C-alpha cells in the first residue's frame, strides 16, 4: 500500500483531528442545505480519516456537494479506475461546453477536482496501492491534456484551418510528457513537463492561413492557457516547458526533424537524463513514437557510458545547492536520501548500459530497479531497500500534497501538521514516523553514495603521486623522469618516451576539454598501477597503446577512472598478453568486460553461450541484418576475450580453451543459419519436400572446427549441404526460386554475415575449399551429390579431412544424413600400401612447401615432428582400420581418436598417450604464442627430443613396409 500501515491506524481520530473533522462535517452539512440537498447522507466509514487528513478533499466536497454525493452513489470510491474510465469521465464532463472556452475550462477543472478527490480518498483510506495511485494520476493528466488539445484545435480551426500532410490528412500536435508524467508516476499536485513537436506538413487551409510552425505555436499557447489559467474553479496543471529544445529561448513547438537535429547537435547530458521518461501523452502518437525512436541513440549510447556518473554528480550538486538556497532541509524529494536519489541510481544504470541492453530502456523507476536485479547489476537486498524507501517516500509526498493540493515536498514544521502527517501514514506519534522516514532516507543515501562515489584520484598527501600528476600535466621531461623513477620504473627514460608518444599523438591533441580532463585524471593512476608489474616499461607501452586508441571516445577513459577494478584488470591483461591488448584497443567495447572479473575469468558453457547470444540479439529487429551482424561480432569478441583472460591466468586447461572457442563458433553459426534462412524465406518462401516439410540445410565443419580444436583467430572450414526430393523443387513464396538457387543464396548470405567487415570488425574468415571439387565446385551441394562425390571422386586427402568433419548447424535431418555418408565413406576397406603412400606423399609435399626454411627454427604445426604429423598419423589410422573398427568414427578430435585407437589395440597405450601429450603440448604452446602476438615458430632445439619420437612413430606406421 502507498501508506505505511493504513490497516493499523487507530480507529478513532486523535483529539485535535477529531475536532477538525467535526468542523468540516458541520461545514459540509451547511453546504448541503445551501444547495437544497438533504442534510443527512450515508457516509462511508473512511470519511473521518480522509477529511481529517486532507483539507483539499474536505474543501472540494464542501464546494461541490452534489458532485460528491454522486461520487458516493456511483461506487467508484470502492474500485480503481482504468485509463479508459478516466478518459471517458473527462470527455463526458466537457461534452456540454461546446465552443464556450469559459465553460470548457470550468468543466475541465471540476472533473479534475472530482477525480483527484476520488484518487486521494482511496489512497488515504488505504484502499489503493501506490501503483494504482500513480497510474491514475498520470492517466487523469493525459485525459485532461488530450481534451484541452482537441478543444484548442477546434478553436483554431474556425479561424485558421489546420495543416495537412501530402495525403490530405490532418497533422496534429504531438505532446510529449517527461518527468513523472512520462514515467507514469505523477504525484498528486505536480506540474507537468511537456515538449511540443509536430510532423512535417503544409500551411493551414483556413480563412487566415498560417505557417505550420506558427500554427503549432499558437495551438501550444492555447493549450497551455486551458490548462494553467487560474479561474474561480482553480487550474488544471502547472505546465513546465523549459525542457524543450533551447529551453526558454527556444520556440514553443518545433518540427520532429528540427527537434531531432537539436538533440543530436546541441544535446547536453542532463537532456539525456530528462528524455529517459519521455512519452507521448496526447496528440499525434505515431509521430511522437517515431521521434522518440530516432532520439534513442542520443539518450542511450551503444557503448557503456561511464561519463554519466560525473554528469549526474554535477547535476545532483546543483540540485543540492538550489535546495540549500531555498532552505529545503527536510525535503523528501531533494534532500539526501530523497526520491531524486532513488531515481538517479536507477537512471544512471540506464544511461550507462541502456544502449547495450534495451531491456533497461524503461520509464518507471520501480521497473528499472527490478530489472537491475535481473541483470545482476544491483543486489536483491539493495533493490528491496530502495523499493521500500521509494514507496514510503512517494506515500509521504502524496500525503503532503493531498493536504492542500499544493506542490510541496517539505515536512511540516508545526506540531499539528506533523501529527496529521504521521497519523495519515499509520503512526500515532511523530517521532516514530520520523525514525522510519530517516531510516529509509539514510539507506537510500548510502546506496547513492556507493553508486556515485567520487572516482579514484591521486591522494593529495602522496607527494610522489602529486609529482607524477603535475609532471604529466606540464609535460616537463626532467620532472617526469624523476616522478617515474619515484613510482618504481627502472628505465624511466623508456617509460617517459611512451608517455610522450601518447601526449603528441593526434588522438591526444584532438581531445575535447572533457576528454583532456579525463585523460589527465587517468594517467597518474595508470602509471602507478603499471609500476607494480614485471617489466613495467613494456606493459606501459601496451596499455598506452590501448589508451591512444580509445581516447577519442573519452567515456572509456571515464570508465577506467570511475572503476579501479576495470583499470587493474586492464593492466593485468595487457601485462599477460599483447594480443589481448591489441584486441582491447581494436574493439573498445571489450573494456566493458573488465568491470566484472567473475564473468571475465569464467567463460560460460555451451548452453549458457547460446542463452547469452539469444539475450544479446533479443532487442534487435529480425530484419535489421546490420544490427544482427554487429551484435554477433561484439558477442564473439567478448566471449573470446573471456577465454583468453581465463587462459593467460591459468584458469582454463588447454582442452577447455579449444572447447570454448569451438562452442562460440557453433552457437554463432546456429544463429547465422536461422537469421539468414528466415530473411531469405520472408522474401521467397521455403522450398518444400513432397510431404510438405521444409527442405533441410546444414553446415558441416572441417579442420579445427570439426575437430573441436579451434584456436585464437582460427578460420572456419565449412561445407554447405541441403536435402531435397528427387526432381525439381521450388520455394512456396510470392517470388519463388528453384531450391538449388535458394540454398546457393542462403550459403552466400551466411558467408556474407560471417566475413563482411562492419564497424565491429570481422566475424570469421571462412574457407570453403574442402567442398566437392574444391574452389571449382558449387558453393552448396545436395546430399545426394555430396555422397556420390565422396564415394566416387574424392581424393584420399579429402577422406583424411572427412575424419575431422562433423555436423555443426542447420536441420538435424541433414546432420543425420551427413553422418551416414561420412560413416559409409570412411568405413571402406582400403589398399593399405596405397593409402600409406598417398598419405605420406601429401605430408612430404607439405614439408617441402610449407615447412621452415631455417633448420634452427621449428614450426610447431607444419614442420616434421609437428602437429600436422600427429594429425596425419591419426587420419591414416582411421582410414586404415575403420572398416573393422567402426568405433573409430565416433569422434572427430585427435585426442579421443587416439584413445579409441589405443582401446582397439591399434596403437600401443604408451604410444597413444605420448602422441596425445605431445599434441596437447604443441597446441598449448601455439595458444600461448598467439596470446603473445608471436608466430608458432620456436627454437628447434627446444623440441628436438619430442620431434624425434614423433618422427619415429611416423616412420613406424607410415613407411612402406611391403
mmCIF file of N, CA and C in Angstrom, residues 179-256:
data_model
loop_
_atom_site.group_PDB
_atom_site.id
_atom_site.type_symbol
_atom_site.label_atom_id
_atom_site.label_comp_id
_atom_site.label_asym_id
_atom_site.label_seq_id
_atom_site.Cartn_x
_atom_site.Cartn_y
_atom_site.Cartn_z
ATOM 1 N N UNK A 179 9.520 13.602 -17.211
ATOM 2 C CA UNK A 179 9.475 13.523 -15.750
ATOM 3 C C UNK A 179 8.515 12.448 -15.278
ATOM 4 N N UNK A 180 7.866 12.727 -14.173
ATOM 5 C CA UNK A 180 6.988 11.719 -13.580
ATOM 6 C C UNK A 180 5.762 11.444 -14.449
ATOM 7 N N UNK A 181 5.313 12.436 -15.204
ATOM 8 C CA UNK A 181 4.200 12.176 -16.119
ATOM 9 C C UNK A 181 4.632 11.173 -17.188
ATOM 10 N N UNK A 182 5.793 11.397 -17.787
ATOM 11 C CA UNK A 182 6.282 10.465 -18.792
ATOM 12 C C UNK A 182 6.484 9.081 -18.226
ATOM 13 N N UNK A 183 6.923 8.998 -16.982
ATOM 14 C CA UNK A 183 7.156 7.704 -16.355
ATOM 15 C C UNK A 183 5.908 7.031 -15.835
ATOM 16 N N UNK A 184 4.749 7.698 -15.970
ATOM 17 C CA UNK A 184 3.520 7.123 -15.425
ATOM 18 C C UNK A 184 3.520 7.103 -13.913
ATOM 19 N N UNK A 185 4.249 8.073 -13.295
ATOM 20 C CA UNK A 185 4.413 8.098 -11.841
ATOM 21 C C UNK A 185 4.099 9.482 -11.273
ATOM 22 N N UNK A 186 3.113 10.158 -11.837
ATOM 23 C CA UNK A 186 2.812 11.528 -11.445
ATOM 24 C C UNK A 186 2.397 11.593 -9.982
ATOM 25 N N UNK A 187 2.892 12.604 -9.301
ATOM 26 C CA UNK A 187 2.469 12.784 -7.910
ATOM 27 C C UNK A 187 1.195 13.631 -7.859
ATOM 28 N N UNK A 188 0.665 13.806 -6.658
ATOM 29 C CA UNK A 188 -0.697 14.319 -6.520
ATOM 30 C C UNK A 188 -0.836 15.754 -7.012
ATOM 31 N N UNK A 189 0.082 16.614 -6.615
ATOM 32 C CA UNK A 189 -0.021 18.011 -7.026
ATOM 33 C C UNK A 189 1.276 18.395 -7.721
ATOM 34 N N UNK A 190 1.408 17.912 -8.939
ATOM 35 C CA UNK A 190 2.655 18.087 -9.661
ATOM 36 C C UNK A 190 2.449 19.015 -10.842
ATOM 37 N N UNK A 191 3.514 19.711 -11.210
ATOM 38 C CA UNK A 191 3.466 20.336 -12.524
ATOM 39 C C UNK A 191 3.757 19.242 -13.555
ATOM 40 N N UNK A 192 3.528 19.544 -14.805
ATOM 41 C CA UNK A 192 3.763 18.552 -15.846
ATOM 42 C C UNK A 192 4.779 19.119 -16.834
ATOM 43 N N UNK A 193 5.810 18.337 -17.118
ATOM 44 C CA UNK A 193 6.867 18.727 -18.046
ATOM 45 C C UNK A 193 6.469 18.270 -19.444
ATOM 46 N N UNK A 194 6.339 19.216 -20.367
ATOM 47 C CA UNK A 194 5.873 18.899 -21.720
ATOM 48 C C UNK A 194 6.846 19.420 -22.773
ATOM 49 N N UNK A 195 6.846 18.745 -23.903
ATOM 50 C CA UNK A 195 7.525 19.198 -25.118
ATOM 51 C C UNK A 195 6.519 19.095 -26.256
ATOM 52 N N UNK A 196 6.472 20.118 -27.104
ATOM 53 C CA UNK A 196 5.564 20.124 -28.253
ATOM 54 C C UNK A 196 6.374 19.903 -29.535
ATOM 55 N N UNK A 197 5.899 18.991 -30.368
ATOM 56 C CA UNK A 197 6.540 18.743 -31.664
ATOM 57 C C UNK A 197 5.464 18.415 -32.675
ATOM 58 N N UNK A 198 5.844 18.438 -33.939
ATOM 59 C CA UNK A 198 4.866 18.110 -34.976
ATOM 60 C C UNK A 198 5.603 17.519 -36.177
ATOM 61 N N UNK A 199 4.896 16.653 -36.885
ATOM 62 C CA UNK A 199 5.453 16.078 -38.105
ATOM 63 C C UNK A 199 5.396 17.102 -39.227
ATOM 64 N N UNK A 200 6.052 16.793 -40.316
ATOM 65 C CA UNK A 200 6.048 17.721 -41.449
ATOM 66 C C UNK A 200 4.637 17.911 -41.976
ATOM 67 N N UNK A 201 4.352 19.070 -42.441
ATOM 68 C CA UNK A 201 3.038 19.378 -43.006
ATOM 69 C C UNK A 201 3.058 20.751 -43.641
ATOM 70 N N UNK A 202 2.041 21.077 -44.383
ATOM 71 C CA UNK A 202 1.993 22.371 -45.047
ATOM 72 C C UNK A 202 1.359 23.430 -44.175
ATOM 73 N N UNK A 203 1.099 24.575 -44.759
ATOM 74 C CA UNK A 203 0.420 25.653 -44.057
ATOM 75 C C UNK A 203 -1.032 25.270 -43.820
ATOM 76 N N UNK A 204 -1.686 26.018 -42.946
ATOM 77 C CA UNK A 204 -3.102 25.746 -42.679
ATOM 78 C C UNK A 204 -3.947 26.141 -43.889
ATOM 79 N N UNK A 205 -5.152 25.617 -43.925
ATOM 80 C CA UNK A 205 -6.009 25.797 -45.098
ATOM 81 C C UNK A 205 -7.246 26.652 -44.812
ATOM 82 N N UNK A 206 -7.234 27.434 -43.729
ATOM 83 C CA UNK A 206 -8.415 28.201 -43.345
ATOM 84 C C UNK A 206 -8.482 29.572 -43.975
ATOM 85 N N UNK A 207 -9.399 30.378 -43.434
ATOM 86 C CA UNK A 207 -9.613 31.726 -43.968
ATOM 87 C C UNK A 207 -8.374 32.590 -43.793
ATOM 88 N N UNK A 208 -7.634 32.373 -42.723
ATOM 89 C CA UNK A 208 -6.398 33.111 -42.474
ATOM 90 C C UNK A 208 -5.251 32.116 -42.312
ATOM 91 N N UNK A 209 -4.691 31.667 -43.421
ATOM 92 C CA UNK A 209 -3.669 30.609 -43.355
ATOM 93 C C UNK A 209 -2.472 31.038 -42.504
ATOM 94 N N UNK A 210 -1.913 30.039 -41.831
ATOM 95 C CA UNK A 210 -0.715 30.250 -41.016
ATOM 96 C C UNK A 210 0.366 29.270 -41.446
ATOM 97 N N UNK A 211 1.607 29.726 -41.374
ATOM 98 C CA UNK A 211 2.739 28.809 -41.487
ATOM 99 C C UNK A 211 2.586 27.745 -40.401
ATOM 100 N N UNK A 212 2.960 26.509 -40.721
ATOM 101 C CA UNK A 212 2.666 25.412 -39.788
ATOM 102 C C UNK A 212 3.330 25.608 -38.425
ATOM 103 N N UNK A 213 4.553 26.155 -38.389
ATOM 104 C CA UNK A 213 5.165 26.360 -37.086
ATOM 105 C C UNK A 213 4.403 27.400 -36.288
ATOM 106 N N UNK A 214 3.969 28.485 -36.936
ATOM 107 C CA UNK A 214 3.186 29.481 -36.231
ATOM 108 C C UNK A 214 1.871 28.895 -35.738
ATOM 109 N N UNK A 215 1.279 28.025 -36.566
ATOM 110 C CA UNK A 215 0.027 27.379 -36.146
ATOM 111 C C UNK A 215 0.256 26.571 -34.878
ATOM 112 N N UNK A 216 1.291 25.763 -34.878
ATOM 113 C CA UNK A 216 1.505 24.885 -33.723
ATOM 114 C C UNK A 216 1.966 25.671 -32.504
ATOM 115 N N UNK A 217 2.641 26.779 -32.697
ATOM 116 C CA UNK A 217 2.987 27.639 -31.563
ATOM 117 C C UNK A 217 1.707 28.217 -30.958
ATOM 118 N N UNK A 218 0.822 28.713 -31.804
ATOM 119 C CA UNK A 218 -0.450 29.250 -31.286
ATOM 120 C C UNK A 218 -1.283 28.156 -30.632
ATOM 121 N N UNK A 219 -1.264 26.982 -31.235
ATOM 122 C CA UNK A 219 -2.009 25.866 -30.645
ATOM 123 C C UNK A 219 -1.436 25.533 -29.271
ATOM 124 N N UNK A 220 -0.111 25.500 -29.162
ATOM 125 C CA UNK A 220 0.518 25.234 -27.869
ATOM 126 C C UNK A 220 0.191 26.295 -26.843
ATOM 127 N N UNK A 221 0.175 27.557 -27.274
ATOM 128 C CA UNK A 221 -0.172 28.643 -26.353
ATOM 129 C C UNK A 221 -1.596 28.489 -25.843
ATOM 130 N N UNK A 222 -2.509 28.147 -26.757
ATOM 131 C CA UNK A 222 -3.912 27.954 -26.342
ATOM 132 C C UNK A 222 -4.029 26.772 -25.385
ATOM 133 N N UNK A 223 -3.314 25.701 -25.671
ATOM 134 C CA UNK A 223 -3.348 24.526 -24.801
ATOM 135 C C UNK A 223 -2.844 24.871 -23.402
ATOM 136 N N UNK A 224 -1.754 25.613 -23.325
ATOM 137 C CA UNK A 224 -1.205 25.997 -22.025
ATOM 138 C C UNK A 224 -2.204 26.841 -21.240
ATOM 139 N N UNK A 225 -2.848 27.781 -21.936
ATOM 140 C CA UNK A 225 -3.837 28.612 -21.256
ATOM 141 C C UNK A 225 -4.967 27.777 -20.679
ATOM 142 N N UNK A 226 -5.452 26.806 -21.467
ATOM 143 C CA UNK A 226 -6.563 25.973 -20.996
ATOM 144 C C UNK A 226 -6.192 25.173 -19.757
ATOM 145 N N UNK A 227 -4.936 24.838 -19.633
ATOM 146 C CA UNK A 227 -4.510 24.014 -18.506
ATOM 147 C C UNK A 227 -4.085 24.839 -17.299
ATOM 148 N N UNK A 228 -3.485 25.991 -17.527
ATOM 149 C CA UNK A 228 -2.824 26.700 -16.431
ATOM 150 C C UNK A 228 -3.580 27.918 -15.904
ATOM 151 N N UNK A 229 -4.483 28.472 -16.693
ATOM 152 C CA UNK A 229 -5.157 29.709 -16.265
ATOM 153 C C UNK A 229 -5.899 29.500 -14.952
ATOM 154 N N UNK A 230 -5.746 30.468 -14.052
ATOM 155 C CA UNK A 230 -6.413 30.408 -12.752
ATOM 156 C C UNK A 230 -7.813 31.020 -12.892
ATOM 157 N N UNK A 231 -8.844 30.212 -12.606
ATOM 158 C CA UNK A 231 -10.221 30.679 -12.682
ATOM 159 C C UNK A 231 -10.868 30.493 -11.319
ATOM 160 N N UNK A 232 -12.143 30.760 -11.262
ATOM 161 C CA UNK A 232 -12.861 30.555 -9.998
ATOM 162 C C UNK A 232 -12.798 29.104 -9.561
ATOM 163 N N UNK A 233 -12.609 28.178 -10.517
ATOM 164 C CA UNK A 233 -12.512 26.751 -10.201
ATOM 165 C C UNK A 233 -11.069 26.281 -10.064
ATOM 166 N N UNK A 234 -10.132 27.226 -10.050
ATOM 167 C CA UNK A 234 -8.729 26.845 -9.901
ATOM 168 C C UNK A 234 -8.059 26.650 -11.247
ATOM 169 N N UNK A 235 -7.063 25.777 -11.298
ATOM 170 C CA UNK A 235 -6.346 25.476 -12.536
ATOM 171 C C UNK A 235 -6.349 23.956 -12.716
ATOM 172 N N UNK A 236 -5.879 23.520 -13.867
ATOM 173 C CA UNK A 236 -5.804 22.070 -14.102
ATOM 174 C C UNK A 236 -4.397 21.588 -13.743
ATOM 175 N N UNK A 237 -3.379 22.106 -14.431
ATOM 176 C CA UNK A 237 -1.997 21.737 -14.134
ATOM 177 C C UNK A 237 -1.093 22.936 -14.374
ATOM 178 N N UNK A 238 -0.031 23.017 -13.580
ATOM 179 C CA UNK A 238 1.071 23.905 -13.909
ATOM 180 C C UNK A 238 1.893 23.218 -15.000
ATOM 181 N N UNK A 239 2.235 23.933 -16.032
ATOM 182 C CA UNK A 239 2.953 23.360 -17.170
ATOM 183 C C UNK A 239 4.363 23.932 -17.224
ATOM 184 N N UNK A 240 5.344 23.047 -17.322
ATOM 185 C CA UNK A 240 6.750 23.449 -17.421
ATOM 186 C C UNK A 240 7.264 23.040 -18.794
ATOM 187 N N UNK A 241 7.660 24.022 -19.588
ATOM 188 C CA UNK A 241 8.147 23.778 -20.943
ATOM 189 C C UNK A 241 9.654 24.036 -21.072
ATOM 190 N N UNK A 242 10.349 24.150 -19.953
ATOM 191 C CA UNK A 242 11.764 24.510 -20.010
ATOM 192 C C UNK A 242 12.652 23.383 -20.521
ATOM 193 N N UNK A 243 12.111 22.174 -20.607
ATOM 194 C CA UNK A 243 12.914 21.058 -21.092
ATOM 195 C C UNK A 243 12.904 20.939 -22.612
ATOM 196 N N UNK A 244 12.208 21.853 -23.283
ATOM 197 C CA UNK A 244 12.174 21.794 -24.752
ATOM 198 C C UNK A 244 13.524 22.227 -25.329
ATOM 199 N N UNK A 245 13.682 22.008 -26.617
ATOM 200 C CA UNK A 245 14.924 22.382 -27.291
ATOM 201 C C UNK A 245 15.213 23.869 -27.090
ATOM 202 N N UNK A 246 16.434 24.183 -26.695
ATOM 203 C CA UNK A 246 16.907 25.544 -26.426
ATOM 204 C C UNK A 246 16.236 26.178 -25.212
ATOM 205 N N UNK A 247 15.462 25.407 -24.449
ATOM 206 C CA UNK A 247 14.880 25.924 -23.221
ATOM 207 C C UNK A 247 13.953 27.100 -23.440
ATOM 208 N N UNK A 248 13.980 28.032 -22.502
ATOM 209 C CA UNK A 248 13.075 29.184 -22.579
ATOM 210 C C UNK A 248 13.308 30.042 -23.820
ATOM 211 N N UNK A 249 14.492 29.974 -24.395
ATOM 212 C CA UNK A 249 14.782 30.795 -25.566
ATOM 213 C C UNK A 249 14.354 30.125 -26.866
ATOM 214 N N UNK A 250 13.932 28.885 -26.789
ATOM 215 C CA UNK A 250 13.550 28.151 -27.989
ATOM 216 C C UNK A 250 12.087 28.343 -28.334
ATOM 217 N N UNK A 251 11.686 28.025 -29.569
ATOM 218 C CA UNK A 251 10.275 28.126 -29.959
ATOM 219 C C UNK A 251 9.430 27.154 -29.154
ATOM 220 N N UNK A 252 8.169 27.513 -28.972
ATOM 221 C CA UNK A 252 7.278 26.686 -28.166
ATOM 222 C C UNK A 252 7.064 25.322 -28.798
ATOM 223 N N UNK A 253 7.039 25.261 -30.127
ATOM 224 C CA UNK A 253 6.849 23.996 -30.845
ATOM 225 C C UNK A 253 7.838 23.945 -31.989
ATOM 226 N N UNK A 254 8.408 22.772 -32.225
ATOM 227 C CA UNK A 254 9.341 22.564 -33.323
ATOM 228 C C UNK A 254 8.960 21.306 -34.070
ATOM 229 N N UNK A 255 9.350 21.233 -35.337
ATOM 230 C CA UNK A 255 9.105 20.019 -36.095
ATOM 231 C C UNK A 255 9.904 18.872 -35.495
ATOM 232 N N UNK A 256 9.453 17.665 -35.758
ATOM 233 C CA UNK A 256 10.169 16.494 -35.244
ATOM 234 C C UNK A 256 11.590 16.464 -35.784
#
